[in-house]
Tab-separated table of C-alpha atoms in Angstrom:
chain	number	residue	atom	x	y	z
A	1	GLN	CA	-17.827	-46.503	-24.223
A	2	VAL	CA	-16.224	-43.052	-24.322
A	3	GLN	CA	-13.490	-41.912	-22.013
A	4	LEU	CA	-12.334	-38.269	-21.717
A	5	VAL	CA	-8.954	-37.275	-20.477
A	6	ASP	CA	-8.275	-33.608	-19.707
A	7	THR	CA	-4.816	-32.250	-19.207
A	8	GLY	CA	-2.791	-29.075	-19.078
A	9	GLY	CA	-3.511	-27.636	-15.664
A	10	GLY	CA	-0.903	-26.147	-13.467
A	11	ARG	CA	0.063	-23.174	-11.348
A	12	VAL	CA	0.681	-19.811	-12.941
A	13	GLN	CA	1.020	-16.239	-11.950
A	14	ALA	CA	-1.799	-13.807	-12.538
A	15	GLY	CA	-1.742	-12.640	-16.070
A	16	GLY	CA	-0.277	-15.879	-17.291
A	17	SER	CA	-1.579	-18.438	-19.762
A	18	LEU	CA	-2.417	-22.103	-19.861
A	19	ARG	CA	-3.794	-24.374	-22.506
A	20	LEU	CA	-6.011	-27.236	-21.541
A	21	SER	CA	-6.551	-30.223	-23.800
A	22	CYS	CA	-9.245	-32.916	-23.780
A	23	ALA	CA	-9.143	-36.163	-25.727
A	24	ALA	CA	-11.988	-38.571	-26.223
A	25	SER	CA	-11.106	-42.237	-26.702
A	26	GLY	CA	-13.214	-45.189	-27.561
A	27	ARG	CA	-14.653	-46.924	-30.567
A	28	THR	CA	-16.563	-43.888	-31.806
A	29	LEU	CA	-15.433	-42.187	-35.012
A	30	THR	CA	-17.663	-39.175	-34.560
A	31	THR	CA	-17.163	-35.745	-33.030
A	32	TYR	CA	-19.268	-34.396	-30.171
A	33	PRO	CA	-20.491	-31.154	-28.809
A	34	MET	CA	-17.918	-30.272	-26.127
A	35	GLY	CA	-17.830	-28.125	-23.103
A	36	TRP	CA	-15.557	-27.002	-20.270
A	37	PHE	CA	-16.733	-26.520	-16.738
A	38	ARG	CA	-14.957	-25.678	-13.533
A	39	GLN	CA	-15.487	-26.051	-9.830
A	40	ALA	CA	-13.766	-24.147	-7.057
A	41	PRO	CA	-13.780	-25.413	-3.461
A	42	GLY	CA	-17.148	-24.888	-1.834
A	43	LYS	CA	-18.793	-23.810	-5.019
A	44	GLU	CA	-21.036	-25.437	-7.611
A	45	ARG	CA	-19.646	-26.576	-10.907
A	46	GLU	CA	-20.094	-23.771	-13.380
A	47	PHE	CA	-20.180	-23.477	-17.137
A	48	VAL	CA	-16.976	-22.029	-18.740
A	49	ALA	CA	-17.150	-22.630	-22.545
A	50	ALA	CA	-18.974	-24.701	-25.126
A	51	LEU	CA	-18.371	-25.834	-28.717
A	52	SER	CA	-20.858	-27.295	-31.135
A	53	ARG	CA	-20.164	-30.536	-33.015
A	54	SER	CA	-19.717	-28.659	-36.204
A	55	GLY	CA	-17.314	-26.264	-34.551
A	56	ASP	CA	-19.110	-23.193	-35.883
A	57	SER	CA	-20.819	-22.156	-32.679
A	58	THR	CA	-19.334	-21.285	-29.318
A	59	ASP	CA	-20.352	-19.736	-26.081
A	60	TYR	CA	-18.557	-18.534	-22.981
A	61	ARG	CA	-19.521	-17.397	-19.540
A	62	GLU	CA	-19.278	-13.688	-19.276
A	63	SER	CA	-16.248	-13.525	-16.981
A	64	VAL	CA	-13.984	-15.388	-19.460
A	65	LYS	CA	-15.002	-13.772	-22.702
A	66	GLY	CA	-12.070	-12.353	-24.506
A	67	ARG	CA	-9.632	-14.322	-22.398
A	68	PHE	CA	-10.558	-17.952	-23.008
A	69	THR	CA	-10.962	-19.709	-26.378
A	70	ILE	CA	-12.483	-23.126	-27.021
A	71	SER	CA	-11.476	-24.890	-30.234
A	72	ARG	CA	-11.132	-28.259	-31.901
A	73	GLY	CA	-7.682	-29.913	-31.698
A	74	ASN	CA	-5.983	-31.356	-34.678
A	75	ALA	CA	-6.769	-34.894	-33.618
A	76	LYS	CA	-10.261	-36.342	-33.908
A	77	ASN	CA	-12.443	-35.855	-30.888
A	78	THR	CA	-10.118	-33.433	-29.158
A	79	VAL	CA	-10.871	-29.917	-27.786
A	80	ARG	CA	-8.739	-27.206	-26.346
A	81	LEU	CA	-9.296	-24.379	-23.920
A	82	GLU	CA	-6.786	-21.594	-24.360
A	83	MET	CA	-6.695	-19.399	-21.291
A	84	ASN	CA	-4.993	-16.073	-21.278
A	85	SER	CA	-4.749	-13.224	-18.808
A	86	LEU	CA	-5.552	-15.610	-16.051
A	87	LYS	CA	-6.905	-14.226	-12.746
A	88	PRO	CA	-6.909	-15.698	-9.261
A	89	GLU	CA	-10.727	-16.056	-9.614
A	90	ASP	CA	-10.056	-18.629	-12.398
A	91	THR	CA	-8.554	-21.000	-9.883
A	92	ALA	CA	-10.597	-24.257	-10.035
A	93	VAL	CA	-10.615	-27.803	-11.165
A	94	TYR	CA	-11.512	-27.733	-14.848
A	95	TYR	CA	-13.463	-30.509	-16.460
A	96	CYS	CA	-14.095	-31.303	-20.101
A	97	ALA	CA	-17.372	-32.793	-21.143
A	98	ALA	CA	-18.829	-34.356	-24.242
A	99	ARG	CA	-22.402	-34.919	-25.346
A	100	GLY	CA	-23.084	-38.291	-26.806
A	101	ARG	CA	-26.778	-37.909	-27.538
A	102	PRO	CA	-28.000	-36.845	-30.962
A	103	THR	CA	-27.809	-33.148	-31.667
A	104	TYR	CA	-27.826	-30.675	-34.456
A	105	GLY	CA	-24.375	-29.776	-35.803
A	106	SER	CA	-24.551	-26.138	-34.712
A	107	THR	CA	-25.995	-26.717	-31.268
A	108	TYR	CA	-23.964	-26.171	-28.162
A	109	TYR	CA	-24.828	-26.716	-24.439
A	110	THR	CA	-24.167	-24.710	-21.344
A	111	ASP	CA	-26.028	-26.945	-18.890
A	112	ALA	CA	-24.005	-29.723	-17.365
A	113	ARG	CA	-27.018	-31.981	-17.434
A	114	GLU	CA	-26.829	-32.032	-21.263
A	115	TYR	CA	-23.432	-33.765	-21.240
A	116	ASP	CA	-22.852	-37.471	-21.054
A	117	TYR	CA	-19.121	-37.955	-20.644
A	118	TRP	CA	-16.747	-36.189	-18.316
A	119	GLY	CA	-13.000	-35.935	-17.815
A	120	GLN	CA	-11.384	-36.538	-14.437
A	121	GLY	CA	-10.507	-32.817	-13.985
A	122	THR	CA	-7.295	-30.855	-14.111
A	123	GLN	CA	-6.276	-28.321	-11.461
A	124	VAL	CA	-5.689	-24.724	-12.493
A	125	THR	CA	-4.216	-22.473	-9.833
A	126	VAL	CA	-3.628	-18.808	-10.452
A	127	SER	CA	-1.595	-16.877	-7.850
A	128	SER	CA	-1.650	-13.201	-7.348
């Protein structure tokens, strides 16, 4: 069994920065393709960023390109989301996700249905 814990949310002023972290725990010794999604009140969960298992492929939704960076953490099975120049429109609950099914090392996923494990979510609030 794999459990994901995502942390690092908080309240910041517009233009500020936050760094979210996600750690996978369990008996697995492998890494996984990872993703970040977010959901604002009254809206559907939407893709934010993705990272392949190998770490050599990434993707971002257009509105966060140049501001957000997804990367592997130093610890095994961890992933970070560095968020800079935050805007009020970034306000949402952010969820990390991991795909446990077999995949090519360079493959990443932007569809939530492709992921198998999810964090509990961490609130990001950006005030104007």
